[in-house]
PDB file of C-alpha atoms in Angstrom:
ATOM      1  CA  MET M 100       6.407   3.478 -31.136  1.00 80.00           C
ATOM      2  CA  GLY M 101       5.449   4.903 -34.520  1.00 84.00           C
ATOM      3  CA  ILE M 102       1.923   3.603 -33.996  1.00 88.00           C
ATOM      4  CA  LEU M 103       1.903   5.153 -30.520  1.00 87.00           C
ATOM      5  CA  ARG M 104       2.802   8.523 -32.039  1.00 86.00           C
ATOM      6  CA  TYR M 105       0.131   8.184 -34.746  1.00 90.00           C
ATOM      7  CA  VAL M 106      -2.586   7.208 -32.290  1.00 90.00           C
ATOM      8  CA  GLY M 107      -1.341   9.866 -29.887  1.00 91.00           C
ATOM      9  CA  ARG M 108      -1.882  12.518 -32.522  1.00 91.00           C
ATOM     10  CA  LEU M 109      -5.383  11.232 -33.238  1.00 93.00           C
ATOM     11  CA  GLY M 110      -6.227  11.165 -29.532  1.00 92.00           C
ATOM     12  CA  LYS M 111      -4.620  14.544 -28.787  1.00 92.00           C
ATOM     13  CA  LEU M 112      -1.983  12.882 -26.589  1.00 93.00           C
ATOM     14  CA  TYR M 113       0.822  14.239 -28.751  1.00 92.00           C
ATOM     15  CA  PRO M 114       1.294  18.012 -29.053  1.00 89.00           C
ATOM     16  CA  GLU M 115       1.116  19.892 -32.317  1.00 89.00           C
ATOM     17  CA  ASP M 116       4.025  22.140 -31.305  1.00 90.00           C
ATOM     18  CA  PRO M 117       7.228  20.614 -32.760  1.00 91.00           C
ATOM     19  CA  LEU M 118       9.364  21.506 -29.721  1.00 91.00           C
ATOM     20  CA  ALA M 119       6.858  19.918 -27.376  1.00 89.00           C
ATOM     21  CA  GLY M 120       6.817  16.881 -29.658  1.00 91.00           C
ATOM     22  CA  LEU M 121      10.598  16.745 -29.424  1.00 92.00           C
ATOM     23  CA  ALA M 122      10.390  16.679 -25.609  1.00 90.00           C
ATOM     24  CA  ILE M 123       7.967  13.779 -25.787  1.00 94.00           C
ATOM     25  CA  ASP M 124       9.976  11.949 -28.451  1.00 94.00           C
ATOM     26  CA  GLN M 125      13.018  12.174 -26.192  1.00 94.00           C
ATOM     27  CA  ILE M 126      11.165  10.190 -23.523  1.00 95.00           C
ATOM     28  CA  VAL M 127       9.749   7.690 -26.001  1.00 95.00           C
ATOM     29  CA  GLY M 128      13.268   7.175 -27.352  1.00 95.00           C
ATOM     30  CA  ALA M 129      14.587   6.567 -23.851  1.00 97.00           C
ATOM     31  CA  VAL M 130      11.887   3.942 -23.356  1.00 96.00           C
ATOM     32  CA  GLU M 131      13.037   2.225 -26.523  1.00 96.00           C
ATOM     33  CA  ASP M 132      16.621   2.334 -25.233  1.00 97.00           C
ATOM     34  CA  MET M 133      15.512   0.839 -21.927  1.00 97.00           C
ATOM     35  CA  ILE M 134      13.812  -2.027 -23.765  1.00 96.00           C
ATOM     36  CA  VAL M 135      16.920  -2.618 -25.889  1.00 97.00           C
ATOM     37  CA  ALA M 136      19.040  -2.725 -22.722  1.00 97.00           C
ATOM     38  CA  THR M 137      16.678  -5.281 -21.147  1.00 97.00           C
ATOM     39  CA  VAL M 138      16.144  -7.730 -24.009  1.00 96.00           C
ATOM     40  CA  PRO M 139      19.565  -9.451 -23.772  1.00 97.00           C
ATOM     41  CA  TYR M 140      18.763 -10.332 -20.153  1.00 96.00           C
ATOM     42  CA  LEU M 141      15.553 -12.056 -21.223  1.00 95.00           C
ATOM     43  CA  PHE M 142      17.325 -14.358 -23.653  1.00 96.00           C
ATOM     44  CA  ALA M 143      20.516 -14.935 -21.677  1.00 97.00           C
ATOM     45  CA  PRO M 144      21.480 -18.341 -20.327  1.00 97.00           C
ATOM     46  CA  GLU M 145      20.253 -18.783 -16.755  1.00 96.00           C
ATOM     47  CA  ALA M 146      23.836 -18.829 -15.462  1.00 97.00           C
ATOM     48  CA  ASP M 147      24.445 -15.318 -16.841  1.00 97.00           C
ATOM     49  CA  LYS M 148      21.223 -13.752 -15.584  1.00 96.00           C
ATOM     50  CA  PRO M 149      22.209 -12.885 -11.982  1.00 96.00           C
ATOM     51  CA  LEU M 150      25.128 -10.724 -13.103  1.00 97.00           C
ATOM     52  CA  MET M 151      23.093  -9.161 -15.903  1.00 97.00           C
ATOM     53  CA  LYS M 152      20.228  -8.417 -13.510  1.00 96.00           C
ATOM     54  CA  GLU M 153      22.632  -6.787 -11.083  1.00 96.00           C
ATOM     55  CA  LYS M 154      23.946  -4.522 -13.836  1.00 97.00           C
ATOM     56  CA  LEU M 155      20.407  -3.595 -14.906  1.00 97.00           C
ATOM     57  CA  GLU M 156      19.398  -2.933 -11.316  1.00 95.00           C
ATOM     58  CA  GLN M 157      22.475  -0.979 -10.239  1.00 96.00           C
ATOM     59  CA  GLU M 158      23.595   0.787 -13.414  1.00 96.00           C
ATOM     60  CA  VAL M 159      21.166   0.754 -16.323  1.00 97.00           C
ATOM     61  CA  TYR M 160      17.764   1.385 -14.749  1.00 97.00           C
ATOM     62  CA  PRO M 161      18.972   4.053 -12.294  1.00 97.00           C
ATOM     63  CA  ARG M 162      20.380   6.019 -15.237  1.00 97.00           C
ATOM     64  CA  PHE M 163      16.978   5.994 -16.975  1.00 97.00           C
ATOM     65  CA  PHE M 164      14.967   6.452 -13.788  1.00 97.00           C
ATOM     66  CA  SER M 165      17.118   9.438 -12.761  1.00 97.00           C
ATOM     67  CA  ALA M 166      16.673  11.037 -16.166  1.00 97.00           C
ATOM     68  CA  PHE M 167      12.910  10.528 -15.982  1.00 97.00           C
ATOM     69  CA  GLU M 168      12.854  11.936 -12.444  1.00 97.00           C
ATOM     70  CA  ASN M 169      14.761  15.022 -13.587  1.00 96.00           C
ATOM     71  CA  LEU M 170      12.387  15.592 -16.504  1.00 94.00           C
ATOM     72  CA  LEU M 171       9.387  15.297 -14.193  1.00 95.00           C
ATOM     73  CA  LYS M 172      11.002  17.716 -11.760  1.00 95.00           C
ATOM     74  CA  ALA M 173      11.770  20.200 -14.542  1.00 92.00           C
ATOM     75  CA  ASP M 174       8.191  20.173 -15.835  1.00 81.00           C
ATOM     76  CA  GLY M 175       6.780  20.210 -12.311  1.00 86.00           C
ATOM     77  CA  LYS M 176       3.223  19.317 -13.264  1.00 88.00           C
ATOM     78  CA  GLY M 177       3.140  15.597 -12.482  1.00 91.00           C
ATOM     79  CA  PHE M 178       3.387  14.366 -16.064  1.00 94.00           C
ATOM     80  CA  PHE M 179       6.275  14.408 -18.497  1.00 93.00           C
ATOM     81  CA  TYR M 180       4.735  17.259 -20.438  1.00 90.00           C
ATOM     82  CA  GLY M 181       2.024  19.513 -19.124  1.00 86.00           C
ATOM     83  CA  GLN M 182      -0.866  18.668 -16.848  1.00 87.00           C
ATOM     84  CA  HIS M 183      -2.296  15.623 -18.608  1.00 87.00           C
ATOM     85  CA  LEU M 184      -1.297  12.305 -20.105  1.00 91.00           C
ATOM     86  CA  THR M 185       0.728  12.223 -23.280  1.00 93.00           C
ATOM     87  CA  ILE M 186       2.222   9.343 -25.189  1.00 95.00           C
ATOM     88  CA  ALA M 187       5.418   9.865 -23.177  1.00 95.00           C
ATOM     89  CA  ASP M 188       3.615   8.829 -20.003  1.00 95.00           C
ATOM     90  CA  LEU M 189       1.874   5.983 -21.799  1.00 93.00           C
ATOM     91  CA  ALA M 190       5.167   4.736 -23.240  1.00 95.00           C
ATOM     92  CA  VAL M 191       6.903   4.738 -19.859  1.00 96.00           C
ATOM     93  CA  TYR M 192       4.116   3.093 -17.863  1.00 96.00           C
ATOM     94  CA  PRO M 193       3.983  -0.426 -19.387  1.00 94.00           C
ATOM     95  CA  VAL M 194       7.766  -0.689 -19.508  1.00 96.00           C
ATOM     96  CA  LEU M 195       8.058   0.316 -15.857  1.00 96.00           C
ATOM     97  CA  GLN M 196       5.273  -2.105 -15.029  1.00 94.00           C
ATOM     98  CA  TRP M 197       7.076  -4.894 -16.860  1.00 95.00           C
ATOM     99  CA  ILE M 198      10.489  -4.116 -15.358  1.00 95.00           C
ATOM    100  CA  THR M 199       9.238  -3.658 -11.792  1.00 94.00           C
ATOM    101  CA  THR M 200       7.118  -6.801 -11.788  1.00 93.00           C
ATOM    102  CA  SER M 201       9.350  -9.135 -13.781  1.00 93.00           C
ATOM    103  CA  ILE M 202      12.939  -8.064 -13.203  1.00 94.00           C
ATOM    104  CA  VAL M 203      13.761  -5.720 -10.318  1.00 93.00           C
ATOM    105  CA  GLY M 204      10.716  -5.110  -8.109  1.00 91.00           C
ATOM    106  CA  LYS M 205       8.588  -2.025  -7.474  1.00 92.00           C
ATOM    107  CA  GLU M 206      10.918  -0.879  -4.704  1.00 94.00           C
ATOM    108  CA  SER M 207      13.387   0.099  -7.423  1.00 94.00           C
ATOM    109  CA  LEU M 208      11.216   3.199  -7.950  1.00 95.00           C
ATOM    110  CA  ASP M 209      11.479   4.263  -4.286  1.00 96.00           C
ATOM    111  CA  PRO M 210      14.464   6.621  -4.844  1.00 97.00           C
ATOM    112  CA  TYR M 211      12.458   8.397  -7.568  1.00 97.00           C
ATOM    113  CA  PRO M 212       9.341   9.836  -5.891  1.00 97.00           C
ATOM    114  CA  LEU M 213       8.084  11.787  -8.905  1.00 97.00           C
ATOM    115  CA  LEU M 214       8.448   8.797 -11.221  1.00 97.00           C
ATOM    116  CA  LYS M 215       6.779   6.567  -8.635  1.00 96.00           C
ATOM    117  CA  ALA M 216       3.914   9.074  -8.310  1.00 96.00           C
ATOM    118  CA  LEU M 217       3.525   9.236 -12.093  1.00 96.00           C
ATOM    119  CA  PHE M 218       3.419   5.437 -12.233  1.00 96.00           C
ATOM    120  CA  ALA M 219       0.657   5.397  -9.597  1.00 95.00           C
ATOM    121  CA  THR M 220      -1.263   8.162 -11.390  1.00 95.00           C
ATOM    122  CA  ILE M 221      -1.193   6.313 -14.694  1.00 94.00           C
ATOM    123  CA  GLU M 222      -2.048   3.016 -13.020  1.00 92.00           C
ATOM    124  CA  GLY M 223      -5.086   4.657 -11.444  1.00 93.00           C
ATOM    125  CA  HIS M 224      -6.184   6.528 -14.576  1.00 91.00           C
ATOM    126  CA  GLU M 225      -9.700   5.473 -15.542  1.00 91.00           C
ATOM    127  CA  LYS M 226      -8.909   4.885 -19.219  1.00 87.00           C
ATOM    128  CA  VAL M 227      -5.751   2.910 -18.426  1.00 88.00           C
ATOM    129  CA  LYS M 228      -7.616   0.755 -15.898  1.00 89.00           C
ATOM    130  CA  ASP M 229     -10.394   0.165 -18.446  1.00 90.00           C
ATOM    131  CA  TYR M 230      -7.829  -0.918 -21.033  1.00 86.00           C
ATOM    132  CA  TYR M 231      -6.106  -3.389 -18.716  1.00 86.00           C
ATOM    133  CA  ASP M 232      -9.462  -4.728 -17.472  1.00 88.00           C
ATOM    134  CA  TYR M 233     -10.511  -5.258 -21.092  1.00 88.00           C
ATOM    135  CA  GLU M 234      -7.227  -7.026 -21.912  1.00 85.00           C
ATOM    136  CA  ARG M 235      -7.539  -9.232 -18.820  1.00 85.00           C
ATOM    137  CA  ARG M 236     -11.123 -10.232 -19.731  1.00 87.00           C
ATOM    138  CA  ARG M 237     -10.116 -10.855 -23.339  1.00 88.00           C
ATOM    139  CA  THR M 238      -7.239 -13.088 -22.234  1.00 85.00           C
ATOM    140  CA  GLU M 239      -9.458 -14.997 -19.820  1.00 87.00           C
ATOM    141  CA  GLU M 240     -12.046 -15.545 -22.562  1.00 86.00           C
ATOM    142  CA  LYS M 241      -9.368 -16.841 -24.942  1.00 83.00           C
ATOM    143  CA  GLU M 242      -7.960 -19.168 -22.291  1.00 81.00           C
ATOM    144  CA  GLY M 243     -11.465 -20.467 -21.564  1.00 75.00           C
ATOM    145  CA  GLU M 244     -12.137 -21.316 -25.205  1.00 64.00           C
ATOM    146  CA  VAL M 245     -12.047 -24.966 -26.103  1.00 54.00           C
ATOM    147  CA  GLY M 246     -10.202 -25.792 -29.285  1.00 54.00           C
ATOM    148  CA  PRO M 247     -11.614 -27.995 -32.048  1.00 55.00           C
ATOM    149  CA  THR M 248     -12.117 -31.614 -31.152  1.00 52.00           C
ATOM    150  CA  SER M 249     -11.052 -34.468 -33.362  1.00 47.00           C
TER     151      SER M 249
END
């Protein structure tokens, strides 16, 4: 996340105003907390996973999603801070993508319309799409490479 902040400053996706930076850091910190809450599930024995998933789905994620929804509602401009992407939005997006495709399903965002709309906005953002297209092509090229022969 430190690199995200550094690059965000270079790319003007992190505000110069310290109070605005604090608002963004609060969201980035929550993303880190969400990751920390999820990691034990990933490494748990298979027998423990259903109960852990249920707790994530019914207790942990709704707490974060509700907080994000409230922050989006308070700002009222469609992003976490202001009218354009910041590192807060870019920190939330891949974690939501990961959680909603690998653990709980995209329908888990249904009770949070502003968060769901933000997710869709980021997913459709030209620069974000370009990045993921580039990563997909890069991965496909690596997988297509033939290793050294003996």
